[in-house]
mmCIF file of C-alpha atoms in Angstrom:
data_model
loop_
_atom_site.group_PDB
_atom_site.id
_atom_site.type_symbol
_atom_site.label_atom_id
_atom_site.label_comp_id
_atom_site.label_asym_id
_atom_site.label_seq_id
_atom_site.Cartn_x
_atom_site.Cartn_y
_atom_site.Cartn_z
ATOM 1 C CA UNK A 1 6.775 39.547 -12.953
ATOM 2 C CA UNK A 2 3.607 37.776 -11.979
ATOM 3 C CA UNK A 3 4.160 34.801 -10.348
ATOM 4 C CA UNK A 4 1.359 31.703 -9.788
ATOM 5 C CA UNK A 5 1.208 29.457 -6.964
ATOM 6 C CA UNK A 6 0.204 25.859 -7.484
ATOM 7 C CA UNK A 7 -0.258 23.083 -5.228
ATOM 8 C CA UNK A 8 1.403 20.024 -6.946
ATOM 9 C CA UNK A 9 1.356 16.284 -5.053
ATOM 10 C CA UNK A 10 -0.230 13.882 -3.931
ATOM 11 C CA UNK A 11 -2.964 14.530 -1.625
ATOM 12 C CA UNK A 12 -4.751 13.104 1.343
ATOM 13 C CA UNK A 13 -8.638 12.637 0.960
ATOM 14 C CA UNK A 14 -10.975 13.014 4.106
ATOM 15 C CA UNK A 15 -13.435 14.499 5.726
ATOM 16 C CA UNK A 16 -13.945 17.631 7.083
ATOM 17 C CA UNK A 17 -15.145 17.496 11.132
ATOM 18 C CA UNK A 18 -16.933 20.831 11.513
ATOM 19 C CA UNK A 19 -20.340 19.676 11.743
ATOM 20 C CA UNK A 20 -19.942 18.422 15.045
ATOM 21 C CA UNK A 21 -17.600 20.641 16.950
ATOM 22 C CA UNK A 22 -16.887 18.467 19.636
ATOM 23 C CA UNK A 23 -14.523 15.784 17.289
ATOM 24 C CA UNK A 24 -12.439 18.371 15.562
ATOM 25 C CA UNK A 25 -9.172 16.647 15.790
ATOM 26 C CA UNK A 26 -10.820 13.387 16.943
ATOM 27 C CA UNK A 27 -9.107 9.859 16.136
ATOM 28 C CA UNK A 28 -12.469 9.272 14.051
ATOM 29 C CA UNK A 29 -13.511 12.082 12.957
ATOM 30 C CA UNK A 30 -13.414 11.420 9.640
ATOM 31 C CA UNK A 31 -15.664 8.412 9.891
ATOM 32 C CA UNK A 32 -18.142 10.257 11.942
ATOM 33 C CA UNK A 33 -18.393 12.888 9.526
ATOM 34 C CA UNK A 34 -18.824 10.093 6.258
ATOM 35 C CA UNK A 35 -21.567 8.165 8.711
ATOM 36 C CA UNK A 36 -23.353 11.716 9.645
ATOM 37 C CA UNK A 37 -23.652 12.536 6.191
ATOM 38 C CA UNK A 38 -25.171 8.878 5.294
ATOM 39 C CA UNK A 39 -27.260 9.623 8.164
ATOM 40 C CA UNK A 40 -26.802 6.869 9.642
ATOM 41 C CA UNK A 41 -25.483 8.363 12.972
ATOM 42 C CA UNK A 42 -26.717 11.757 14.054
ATOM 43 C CA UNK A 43 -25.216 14.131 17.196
ATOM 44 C CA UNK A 44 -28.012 15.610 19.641
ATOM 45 C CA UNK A 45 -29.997 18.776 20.216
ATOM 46 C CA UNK A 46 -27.091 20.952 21.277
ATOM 47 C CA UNK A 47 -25.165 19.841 18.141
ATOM 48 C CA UNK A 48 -22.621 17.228 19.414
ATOM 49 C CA UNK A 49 -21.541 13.940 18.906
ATOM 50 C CA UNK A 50 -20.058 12.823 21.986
ATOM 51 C CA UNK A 51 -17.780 10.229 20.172
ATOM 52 C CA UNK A 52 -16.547 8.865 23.728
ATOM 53 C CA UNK A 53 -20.075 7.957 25.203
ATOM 54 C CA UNK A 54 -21.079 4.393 24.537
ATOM 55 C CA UNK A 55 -23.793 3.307 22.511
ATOM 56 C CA UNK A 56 -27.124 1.105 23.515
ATOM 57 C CA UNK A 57 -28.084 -2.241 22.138
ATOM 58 C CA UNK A 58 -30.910 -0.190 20.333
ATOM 59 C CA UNK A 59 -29.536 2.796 18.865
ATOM 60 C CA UNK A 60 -27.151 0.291 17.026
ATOM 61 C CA UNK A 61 -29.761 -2.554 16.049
ATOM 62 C CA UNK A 62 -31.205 0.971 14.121
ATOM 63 C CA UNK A 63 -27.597 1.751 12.784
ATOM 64 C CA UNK A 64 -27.364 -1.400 10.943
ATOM 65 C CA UNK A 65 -31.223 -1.483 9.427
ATOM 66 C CA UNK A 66 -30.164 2.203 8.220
ATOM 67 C CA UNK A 67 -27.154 0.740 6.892
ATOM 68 C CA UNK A 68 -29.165 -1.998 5.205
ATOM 69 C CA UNK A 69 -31.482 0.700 3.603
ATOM 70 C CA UNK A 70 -34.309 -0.743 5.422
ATOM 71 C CA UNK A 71 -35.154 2.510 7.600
ATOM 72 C CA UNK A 72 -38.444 2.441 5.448
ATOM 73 C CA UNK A 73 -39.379 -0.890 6.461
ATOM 74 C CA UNK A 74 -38.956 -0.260 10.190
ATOM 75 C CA UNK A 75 -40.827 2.771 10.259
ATOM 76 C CA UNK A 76 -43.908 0.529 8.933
ATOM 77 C CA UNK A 77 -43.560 -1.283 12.140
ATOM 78 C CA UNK A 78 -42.857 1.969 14.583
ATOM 79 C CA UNK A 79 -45.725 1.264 17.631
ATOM 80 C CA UNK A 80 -46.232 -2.937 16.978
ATOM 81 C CA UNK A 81 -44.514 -4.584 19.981
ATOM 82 C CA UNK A 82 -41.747 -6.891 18.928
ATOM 83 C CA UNK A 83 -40.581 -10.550 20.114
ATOM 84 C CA UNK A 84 -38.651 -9.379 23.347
ATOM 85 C CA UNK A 85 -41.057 -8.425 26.578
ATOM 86 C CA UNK A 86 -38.388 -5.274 27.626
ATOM 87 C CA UNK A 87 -39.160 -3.576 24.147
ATOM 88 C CA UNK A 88 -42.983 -2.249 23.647
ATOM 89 C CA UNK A 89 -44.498 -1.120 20.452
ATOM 90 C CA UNK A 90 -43.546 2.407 22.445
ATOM 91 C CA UNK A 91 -40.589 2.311 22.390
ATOM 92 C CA UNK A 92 -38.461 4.269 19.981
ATOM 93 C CA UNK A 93 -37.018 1.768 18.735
ATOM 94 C CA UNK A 94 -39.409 -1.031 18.313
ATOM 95 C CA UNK A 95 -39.369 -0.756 14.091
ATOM 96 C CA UNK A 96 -35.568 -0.982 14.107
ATOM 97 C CA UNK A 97 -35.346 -4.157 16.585
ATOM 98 C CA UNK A 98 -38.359 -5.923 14.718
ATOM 99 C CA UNK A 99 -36.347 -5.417 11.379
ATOM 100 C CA UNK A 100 -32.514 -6.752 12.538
ATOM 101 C CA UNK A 101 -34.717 -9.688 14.730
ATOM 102 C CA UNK A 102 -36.736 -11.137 11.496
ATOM 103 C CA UNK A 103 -32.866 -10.641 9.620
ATOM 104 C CA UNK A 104 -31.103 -12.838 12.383
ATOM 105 C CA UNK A 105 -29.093 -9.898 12.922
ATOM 106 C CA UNK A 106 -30.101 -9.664 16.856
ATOM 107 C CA UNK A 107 -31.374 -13.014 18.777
ATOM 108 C CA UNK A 108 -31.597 -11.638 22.794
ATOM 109 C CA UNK A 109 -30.344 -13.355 25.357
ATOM 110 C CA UNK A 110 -31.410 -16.271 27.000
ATOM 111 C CA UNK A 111 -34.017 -14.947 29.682
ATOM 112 C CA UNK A 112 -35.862 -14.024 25.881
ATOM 113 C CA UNK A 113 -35.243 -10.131 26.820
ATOM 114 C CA UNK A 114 -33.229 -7.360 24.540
ATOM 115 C CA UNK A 115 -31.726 -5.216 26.689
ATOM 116 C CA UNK A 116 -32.500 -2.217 24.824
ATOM 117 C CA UNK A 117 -31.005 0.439 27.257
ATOM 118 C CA UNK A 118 -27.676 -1.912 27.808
ATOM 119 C CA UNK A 119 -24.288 -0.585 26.051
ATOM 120 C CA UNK A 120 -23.452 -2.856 23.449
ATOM 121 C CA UNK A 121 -20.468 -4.485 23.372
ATOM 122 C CA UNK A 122 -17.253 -4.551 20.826
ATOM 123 C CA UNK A 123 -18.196 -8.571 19.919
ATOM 124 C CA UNK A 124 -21.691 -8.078 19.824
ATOM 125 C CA UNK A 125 -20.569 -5.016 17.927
ATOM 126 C CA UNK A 126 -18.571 -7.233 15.058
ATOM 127 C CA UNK A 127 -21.326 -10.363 15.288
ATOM 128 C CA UNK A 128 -24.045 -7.890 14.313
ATOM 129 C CA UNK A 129 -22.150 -5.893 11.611
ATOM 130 C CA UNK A 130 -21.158 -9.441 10.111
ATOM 131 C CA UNK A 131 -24.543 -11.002 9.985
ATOM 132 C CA UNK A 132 -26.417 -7.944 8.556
ATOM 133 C CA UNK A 133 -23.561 -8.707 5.486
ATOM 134 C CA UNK A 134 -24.658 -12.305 5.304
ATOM 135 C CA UNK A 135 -22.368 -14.336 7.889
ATOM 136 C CA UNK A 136 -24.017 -16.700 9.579
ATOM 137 C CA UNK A 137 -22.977 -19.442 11.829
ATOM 138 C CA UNK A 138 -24.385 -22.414 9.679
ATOM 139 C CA UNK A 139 -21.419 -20.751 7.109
ATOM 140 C CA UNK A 140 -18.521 -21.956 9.612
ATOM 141 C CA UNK A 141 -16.375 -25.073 9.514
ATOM 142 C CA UNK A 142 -16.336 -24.213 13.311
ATOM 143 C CA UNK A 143 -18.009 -21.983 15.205
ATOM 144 C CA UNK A 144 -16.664 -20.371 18.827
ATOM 145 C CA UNK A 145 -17.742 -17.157 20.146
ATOM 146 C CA UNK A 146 -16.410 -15.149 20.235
ATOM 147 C CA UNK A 147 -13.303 -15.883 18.288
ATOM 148 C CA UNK A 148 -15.329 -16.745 15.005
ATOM 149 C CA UNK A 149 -16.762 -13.621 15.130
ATOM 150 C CA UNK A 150 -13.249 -11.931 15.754
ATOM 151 C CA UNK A 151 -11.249 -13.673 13.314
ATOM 152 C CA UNK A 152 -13.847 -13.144 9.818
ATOM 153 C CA UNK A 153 -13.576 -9.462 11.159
ATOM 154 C CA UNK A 154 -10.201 -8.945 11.237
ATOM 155 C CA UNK A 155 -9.716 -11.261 7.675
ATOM 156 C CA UNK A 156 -12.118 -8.106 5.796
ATOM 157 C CA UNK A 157 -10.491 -5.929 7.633
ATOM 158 C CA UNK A 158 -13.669 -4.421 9.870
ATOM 159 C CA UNK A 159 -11.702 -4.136 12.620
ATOM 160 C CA UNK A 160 -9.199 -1.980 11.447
ATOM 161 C CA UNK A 161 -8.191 0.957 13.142
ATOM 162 C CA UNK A 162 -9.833 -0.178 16.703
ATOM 163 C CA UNK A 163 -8.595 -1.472 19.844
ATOM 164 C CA UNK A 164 -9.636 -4.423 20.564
ATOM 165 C CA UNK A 165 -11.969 -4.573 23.669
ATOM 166 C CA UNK A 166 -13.609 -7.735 23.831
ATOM 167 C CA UNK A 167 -16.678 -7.731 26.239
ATOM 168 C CA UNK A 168 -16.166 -4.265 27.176
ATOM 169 C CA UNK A 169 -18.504 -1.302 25.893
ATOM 170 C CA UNK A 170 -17.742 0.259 22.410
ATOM 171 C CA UNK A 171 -17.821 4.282 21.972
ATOM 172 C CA UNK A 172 -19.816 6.019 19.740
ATOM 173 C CA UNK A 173 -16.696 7.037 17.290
ATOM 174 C CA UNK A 174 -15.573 3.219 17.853
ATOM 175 C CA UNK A 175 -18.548 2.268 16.208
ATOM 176 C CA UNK A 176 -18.453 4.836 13.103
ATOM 177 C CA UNK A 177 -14.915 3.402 12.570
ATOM 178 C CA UNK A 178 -16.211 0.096 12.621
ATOM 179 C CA UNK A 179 -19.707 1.033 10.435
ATOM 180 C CA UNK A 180 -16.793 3.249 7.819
ATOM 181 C CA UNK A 181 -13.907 0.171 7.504
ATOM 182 C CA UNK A 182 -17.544 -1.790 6.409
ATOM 183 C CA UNK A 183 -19.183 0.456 3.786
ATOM 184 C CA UNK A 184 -17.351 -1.152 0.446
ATOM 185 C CA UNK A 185 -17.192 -4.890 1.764
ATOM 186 C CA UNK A 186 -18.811 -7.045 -0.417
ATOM 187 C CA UNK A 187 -21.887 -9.196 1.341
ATOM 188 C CA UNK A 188 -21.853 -12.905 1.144
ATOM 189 C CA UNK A 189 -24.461 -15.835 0.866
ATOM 190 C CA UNK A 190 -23.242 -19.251 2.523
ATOM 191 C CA UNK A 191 -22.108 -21.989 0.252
ATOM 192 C CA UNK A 192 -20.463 -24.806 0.684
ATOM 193 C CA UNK A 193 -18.631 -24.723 -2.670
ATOM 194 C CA UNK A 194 -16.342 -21.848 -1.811
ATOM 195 C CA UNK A 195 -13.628 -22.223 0.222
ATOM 196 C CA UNK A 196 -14.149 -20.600 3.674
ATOM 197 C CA UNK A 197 -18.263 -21.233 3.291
ATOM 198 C CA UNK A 198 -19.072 -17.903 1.886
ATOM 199 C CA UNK A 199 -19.631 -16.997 -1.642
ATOM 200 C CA UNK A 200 -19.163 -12.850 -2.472
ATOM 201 C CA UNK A 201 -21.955 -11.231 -3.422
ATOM 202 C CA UNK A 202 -20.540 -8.874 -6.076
ATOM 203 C CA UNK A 203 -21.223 -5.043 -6.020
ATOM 204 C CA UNK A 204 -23.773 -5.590 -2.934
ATOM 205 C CA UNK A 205 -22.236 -3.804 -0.112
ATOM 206 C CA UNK A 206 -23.780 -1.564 2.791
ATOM 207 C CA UNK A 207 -22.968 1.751 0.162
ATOM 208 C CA UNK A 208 -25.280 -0.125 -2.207
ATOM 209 C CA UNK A 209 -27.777 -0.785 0.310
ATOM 210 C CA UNK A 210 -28.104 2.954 0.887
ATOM 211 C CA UNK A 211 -28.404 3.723 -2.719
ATOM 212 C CA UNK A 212 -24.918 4.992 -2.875
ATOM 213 C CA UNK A 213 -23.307 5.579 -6.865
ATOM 214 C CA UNK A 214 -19.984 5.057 -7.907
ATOM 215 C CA UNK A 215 -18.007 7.119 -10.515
ATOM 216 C CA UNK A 216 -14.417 6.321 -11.923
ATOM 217 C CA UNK A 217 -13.368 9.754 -14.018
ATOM 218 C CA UNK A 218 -11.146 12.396 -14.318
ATOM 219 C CA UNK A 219 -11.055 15.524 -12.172
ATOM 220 C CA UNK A 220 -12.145 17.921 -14.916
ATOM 221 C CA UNK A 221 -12.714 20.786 -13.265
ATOM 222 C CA UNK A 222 -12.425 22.154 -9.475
ATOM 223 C CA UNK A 223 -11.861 25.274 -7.783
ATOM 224 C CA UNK A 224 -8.229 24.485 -8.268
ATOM 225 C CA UNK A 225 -9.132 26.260 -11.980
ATOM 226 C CA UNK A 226 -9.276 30.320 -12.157
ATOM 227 C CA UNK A 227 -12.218 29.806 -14.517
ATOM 228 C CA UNK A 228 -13.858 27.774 -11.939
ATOM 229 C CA UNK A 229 -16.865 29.859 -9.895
ATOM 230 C CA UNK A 230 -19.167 26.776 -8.954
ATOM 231 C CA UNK A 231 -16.781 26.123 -5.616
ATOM 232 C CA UNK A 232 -17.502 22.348 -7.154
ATOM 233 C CA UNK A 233 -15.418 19.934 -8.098
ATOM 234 C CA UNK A 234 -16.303 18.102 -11.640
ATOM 235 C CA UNK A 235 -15.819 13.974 -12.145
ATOM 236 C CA UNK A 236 -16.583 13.304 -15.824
ATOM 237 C CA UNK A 237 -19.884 14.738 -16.135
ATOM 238 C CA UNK A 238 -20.741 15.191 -12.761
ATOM 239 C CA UNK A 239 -20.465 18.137 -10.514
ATOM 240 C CA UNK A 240 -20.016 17.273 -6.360
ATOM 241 C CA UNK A 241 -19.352 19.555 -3.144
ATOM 242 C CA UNK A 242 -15.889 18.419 -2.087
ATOM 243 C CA UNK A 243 -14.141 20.193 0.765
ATOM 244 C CA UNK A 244 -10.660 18.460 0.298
ATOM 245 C CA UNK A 245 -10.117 19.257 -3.431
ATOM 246 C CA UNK A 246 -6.595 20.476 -3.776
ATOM 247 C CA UNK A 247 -4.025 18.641 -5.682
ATOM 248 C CA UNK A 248 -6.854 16.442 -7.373
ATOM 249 C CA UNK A 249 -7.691 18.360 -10.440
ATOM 250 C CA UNK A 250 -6.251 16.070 -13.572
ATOM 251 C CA UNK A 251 -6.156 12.827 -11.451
ATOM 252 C CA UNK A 252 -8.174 9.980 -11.631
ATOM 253 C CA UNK A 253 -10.816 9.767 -8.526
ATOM 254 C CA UNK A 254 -13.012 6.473 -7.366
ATOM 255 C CA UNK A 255 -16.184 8.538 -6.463
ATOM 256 C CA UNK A 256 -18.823 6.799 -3.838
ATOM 257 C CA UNK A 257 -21.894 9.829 -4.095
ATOM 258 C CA UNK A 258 -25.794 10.208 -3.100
ATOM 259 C CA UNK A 259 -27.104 12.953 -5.039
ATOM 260 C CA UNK A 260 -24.424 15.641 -4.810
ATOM 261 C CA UNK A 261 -22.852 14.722 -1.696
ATOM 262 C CA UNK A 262 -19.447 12.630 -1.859
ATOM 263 C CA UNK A 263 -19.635 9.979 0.765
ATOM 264 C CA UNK A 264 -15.649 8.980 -0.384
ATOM 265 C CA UNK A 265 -13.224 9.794 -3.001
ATOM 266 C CA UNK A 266 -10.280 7.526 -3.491
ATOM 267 C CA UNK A 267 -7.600 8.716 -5.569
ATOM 268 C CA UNK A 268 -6.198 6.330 -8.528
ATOM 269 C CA UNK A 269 -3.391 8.693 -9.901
ATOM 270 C CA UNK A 270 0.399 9.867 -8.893
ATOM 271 C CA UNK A 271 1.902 12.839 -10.547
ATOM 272 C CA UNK A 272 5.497 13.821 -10.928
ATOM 273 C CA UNK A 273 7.046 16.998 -11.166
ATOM 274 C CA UNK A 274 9.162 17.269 -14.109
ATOM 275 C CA UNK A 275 12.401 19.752 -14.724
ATOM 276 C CA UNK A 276 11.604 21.603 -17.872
ATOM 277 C CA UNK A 277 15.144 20.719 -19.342
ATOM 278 C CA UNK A 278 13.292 17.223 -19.520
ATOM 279 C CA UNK A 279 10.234 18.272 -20.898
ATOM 280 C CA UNK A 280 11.131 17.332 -24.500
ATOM 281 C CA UNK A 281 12.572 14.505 -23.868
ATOM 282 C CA UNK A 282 9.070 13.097 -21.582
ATOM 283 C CA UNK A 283 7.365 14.089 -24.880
ATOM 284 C CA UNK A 284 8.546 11.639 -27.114
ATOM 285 C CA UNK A 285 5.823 8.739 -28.920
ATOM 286 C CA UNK A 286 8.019 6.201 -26.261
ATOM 287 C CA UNK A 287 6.256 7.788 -23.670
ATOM 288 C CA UNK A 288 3.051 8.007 -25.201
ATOM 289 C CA UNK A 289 2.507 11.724 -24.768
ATOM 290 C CA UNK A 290 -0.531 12.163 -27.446
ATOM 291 C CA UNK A 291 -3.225 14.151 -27.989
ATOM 292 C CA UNK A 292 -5.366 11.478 -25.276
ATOM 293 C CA UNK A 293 -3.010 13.366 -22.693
ATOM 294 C CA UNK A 294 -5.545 16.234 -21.189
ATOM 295 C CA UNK A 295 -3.578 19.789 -20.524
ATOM 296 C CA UNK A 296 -4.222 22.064 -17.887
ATOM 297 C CA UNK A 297 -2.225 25.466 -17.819
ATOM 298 C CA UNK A 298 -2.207 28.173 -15.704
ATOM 299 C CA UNK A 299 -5.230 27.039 -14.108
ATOM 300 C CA UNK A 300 -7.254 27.090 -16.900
ATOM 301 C CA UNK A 301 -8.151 23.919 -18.433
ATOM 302 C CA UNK A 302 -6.160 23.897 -22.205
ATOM 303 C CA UNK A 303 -8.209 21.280 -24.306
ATOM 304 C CA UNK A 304 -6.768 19.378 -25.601
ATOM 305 C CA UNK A 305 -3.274 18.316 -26.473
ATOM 306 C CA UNK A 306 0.594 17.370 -25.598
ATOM 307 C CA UNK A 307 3.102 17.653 -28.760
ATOM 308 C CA UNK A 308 6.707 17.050 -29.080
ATOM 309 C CA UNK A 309 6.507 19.334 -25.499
ATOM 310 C CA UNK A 310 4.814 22.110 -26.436
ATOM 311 C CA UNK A 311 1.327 22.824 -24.846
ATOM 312 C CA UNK A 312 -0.940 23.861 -27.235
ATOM 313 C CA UNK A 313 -4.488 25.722 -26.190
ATOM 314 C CA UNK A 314 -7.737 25.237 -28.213
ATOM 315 C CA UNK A 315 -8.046 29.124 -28.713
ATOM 316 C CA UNK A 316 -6.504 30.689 -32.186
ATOM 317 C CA UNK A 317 -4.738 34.142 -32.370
ATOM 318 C CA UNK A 318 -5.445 35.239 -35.907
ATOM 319 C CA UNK A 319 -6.952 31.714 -37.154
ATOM 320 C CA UNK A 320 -3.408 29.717 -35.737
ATOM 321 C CA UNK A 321 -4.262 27.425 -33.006
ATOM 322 C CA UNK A 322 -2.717 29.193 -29.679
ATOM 323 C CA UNK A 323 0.456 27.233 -28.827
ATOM 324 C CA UNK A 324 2.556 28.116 -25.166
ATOM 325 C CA UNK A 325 6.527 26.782 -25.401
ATOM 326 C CA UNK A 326 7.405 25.610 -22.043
ATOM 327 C CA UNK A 327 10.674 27.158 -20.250
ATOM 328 C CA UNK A 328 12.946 26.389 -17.770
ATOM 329 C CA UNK A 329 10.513 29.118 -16.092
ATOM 330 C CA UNK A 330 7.820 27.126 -15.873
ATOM 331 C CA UNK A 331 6.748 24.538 -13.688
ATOM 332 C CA UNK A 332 5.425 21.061 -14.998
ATOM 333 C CA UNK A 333 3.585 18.067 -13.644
ATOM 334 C CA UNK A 334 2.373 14.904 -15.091
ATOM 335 C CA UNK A 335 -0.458 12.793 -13.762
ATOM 336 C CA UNK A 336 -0.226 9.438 -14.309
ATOM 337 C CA UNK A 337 -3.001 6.627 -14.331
ATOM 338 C CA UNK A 338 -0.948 3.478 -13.128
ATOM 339 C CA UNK A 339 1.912 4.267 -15.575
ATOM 340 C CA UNK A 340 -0.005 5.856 -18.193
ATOM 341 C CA UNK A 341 0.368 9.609 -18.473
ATOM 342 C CA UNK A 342 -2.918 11.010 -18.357
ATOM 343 C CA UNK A 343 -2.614 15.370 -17.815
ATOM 344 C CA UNK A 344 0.358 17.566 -17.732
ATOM 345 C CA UNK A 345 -0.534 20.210 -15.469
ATOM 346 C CA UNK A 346 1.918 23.607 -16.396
ATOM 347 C CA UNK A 347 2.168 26.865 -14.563
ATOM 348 C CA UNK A 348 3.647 29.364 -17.272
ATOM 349 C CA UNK A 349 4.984 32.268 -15.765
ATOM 350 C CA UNK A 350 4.367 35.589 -18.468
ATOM 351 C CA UNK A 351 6.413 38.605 -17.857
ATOM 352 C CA UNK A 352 3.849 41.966 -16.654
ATOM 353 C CA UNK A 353 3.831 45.573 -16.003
ATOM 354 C CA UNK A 354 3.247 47.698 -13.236
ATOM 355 C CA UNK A 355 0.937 50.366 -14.503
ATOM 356 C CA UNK A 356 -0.360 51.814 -11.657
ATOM 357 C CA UNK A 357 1.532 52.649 -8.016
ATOM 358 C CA UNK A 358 -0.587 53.595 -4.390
ATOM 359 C CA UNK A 359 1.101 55.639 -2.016
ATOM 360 C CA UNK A 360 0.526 54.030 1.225
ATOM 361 C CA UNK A 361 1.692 56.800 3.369
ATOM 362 C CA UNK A 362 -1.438 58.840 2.272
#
């Protein structure tokens, strides 16, 4: 007999870590790897990371204009010599600091200096990230630093997934987990009609900043599928490199791209296997199962539909439309969208012959 092998469940979307070889198995490796490919962080010469070194005042004030989509803008002012006396026009950074100063984003400290080469700090971390998304002091009932700062943080959930560290020095992975938790926030404006002093800025996040897309669609077509030879997965219309594809072909997927690169993939369905003595039964108009329900077997995609629990193909033998009855054989799972059943994924197993034997001990 030839027997199929199908991976059926739910699966667990990230990122793969082998750009940088030093933060394979890393606690934020994932984020890294979604902030390297936004290039918003890089790794150095000899193609590392170093996600435990810390990071400088200025190589974050140019994370944030990056993340604002402002990189543009700061390169216009590469060589002029900003506000603070301790950063040149030469310096490397000078563009990025001039940008996040005229923003509000970085003030100095009170000598009027920058610090450039100093390691920034977890709250200065959070205070910049906040105000580059619109929160600004005049926007608080009451304002106490750090623990203003701290608490709007931890209420949009920025902080998540990071020790807290107060005034010590925040690590370079630290930071992509903090840049990552921040990508789909919504920015605010102050106002003094909404409770809390902030009114949401729909749809404007740091992903849109970047000119980052969104897709909601189904997983049409992946490697997962014997007919597939692209190595791409397909939302909808759209075809993406995706890594971490098994499990997802028939589900629903929130897709955050820039041109064919997915920056994260979110996945909206469940599936359930189902014993084929049930099959008929799942079948019935109660539960919906209609030609809207898309069919996959045997890894090849079976447009299009799902009757009375019979799969049916859109090929014809002889001028009849191709129909496969499902067994106690076979294996069956349904994808569901919320509740709604959405595929039926089926691995039919077909009975074979051997026709040809190799002797081995020749």
């Amino acid at each position: 007999a030839l027997a199929v092998v199908m991976i059926f469940g739910l699966v667990s979307v990230g990122f793969a870590a082998a750009e940088f070889p030093d933060i394979e198995d890393h606690k934020y490796a994932s984020s890294i790897e979604k902030l390297a490919t936004l290039e918003v962080i890089q790794g150095y010469p000899d193609g590392t990371f170093k996600p435990d070194d810390r990071v400088k005042r200025s190589e974050f004030a140019k994370m944030i204009v990056v993340m604002l989509g402002l990189e543009e803008t700061a390169e216009l002012f590469e060589g002029v010599a900003t506000v603070f006396p301790d950063v040149p026009g030469s310096h490397w950074a000078s563009g990025y600091i001039t940008v996040a100063h005229s923003l509000g984003i970085i003030n100095g400290y009170p000598d009027g200096t920058f610090k450039p080469e100093k390691e920034i700090t977890y709250h200065e971390a959070l205070k910049m990230i906040l105000t580059a998304m619109g929160y600004i002091e005049e926007g608080f009932r009451t304002v106490k630093w750090p623990v203003t700062w701290v608490m709007q943080a931890s209420t949009i959930g920025i902080d998540k997934g990071v020790p807290y560290l107060g005034d010590l020095a925040i690590t370079r992975g630290q930071v992509a987990k903090l840049l990552d938790n921040s990508l789909k926030v919504d920015h605010v404006v102050p106002s003094a009609y909404v409770a809390g002093g902030f009114q949401t800025k729909e749809g404007v996040t740091f992903l849109s900043k970047m000119g980052v897309d969104e897709l909601v669609g189904m997983v049409v077509d992946s490697p997962e599928l014997w007919t597939n030879t692209t190595g791409k997965i397909k939302v909808g219309n759209k075809s993406f490199e995706y890594e971490d594809y098994e499990g997802l072909l028939g589900h629903n997927v929130r897709v955050w791209y820039k041109d064919s690169a997915i920056i994260d993939l979110v996945d909206l369905s469940t599936e359930e296997e189902v014993d084929p003595d049930d099959w008929a039964s799942l079948a019935k108009p109660a539960n919906d199962f209609t030609d809207k329900v898309k069919a996959f077997v045997n890894y090849t995609p079976a447009t299009k539909w799902v009757v009375s629990g019979d799969v049916y193909k859109e090929v014809e033998w002889n001028g009849i439309p191709g129909k496969l009855d499902l067994t106690t054989a076979d294996e069956i799972v349904v994808v569901y969208s919320a509740k709604e059943p959405i595929a039926v994924k089926a691995l039919v197993y077909t009975p074979g012959e051997i026709d040809l034997v190799y002797d081995y001990s020749k």
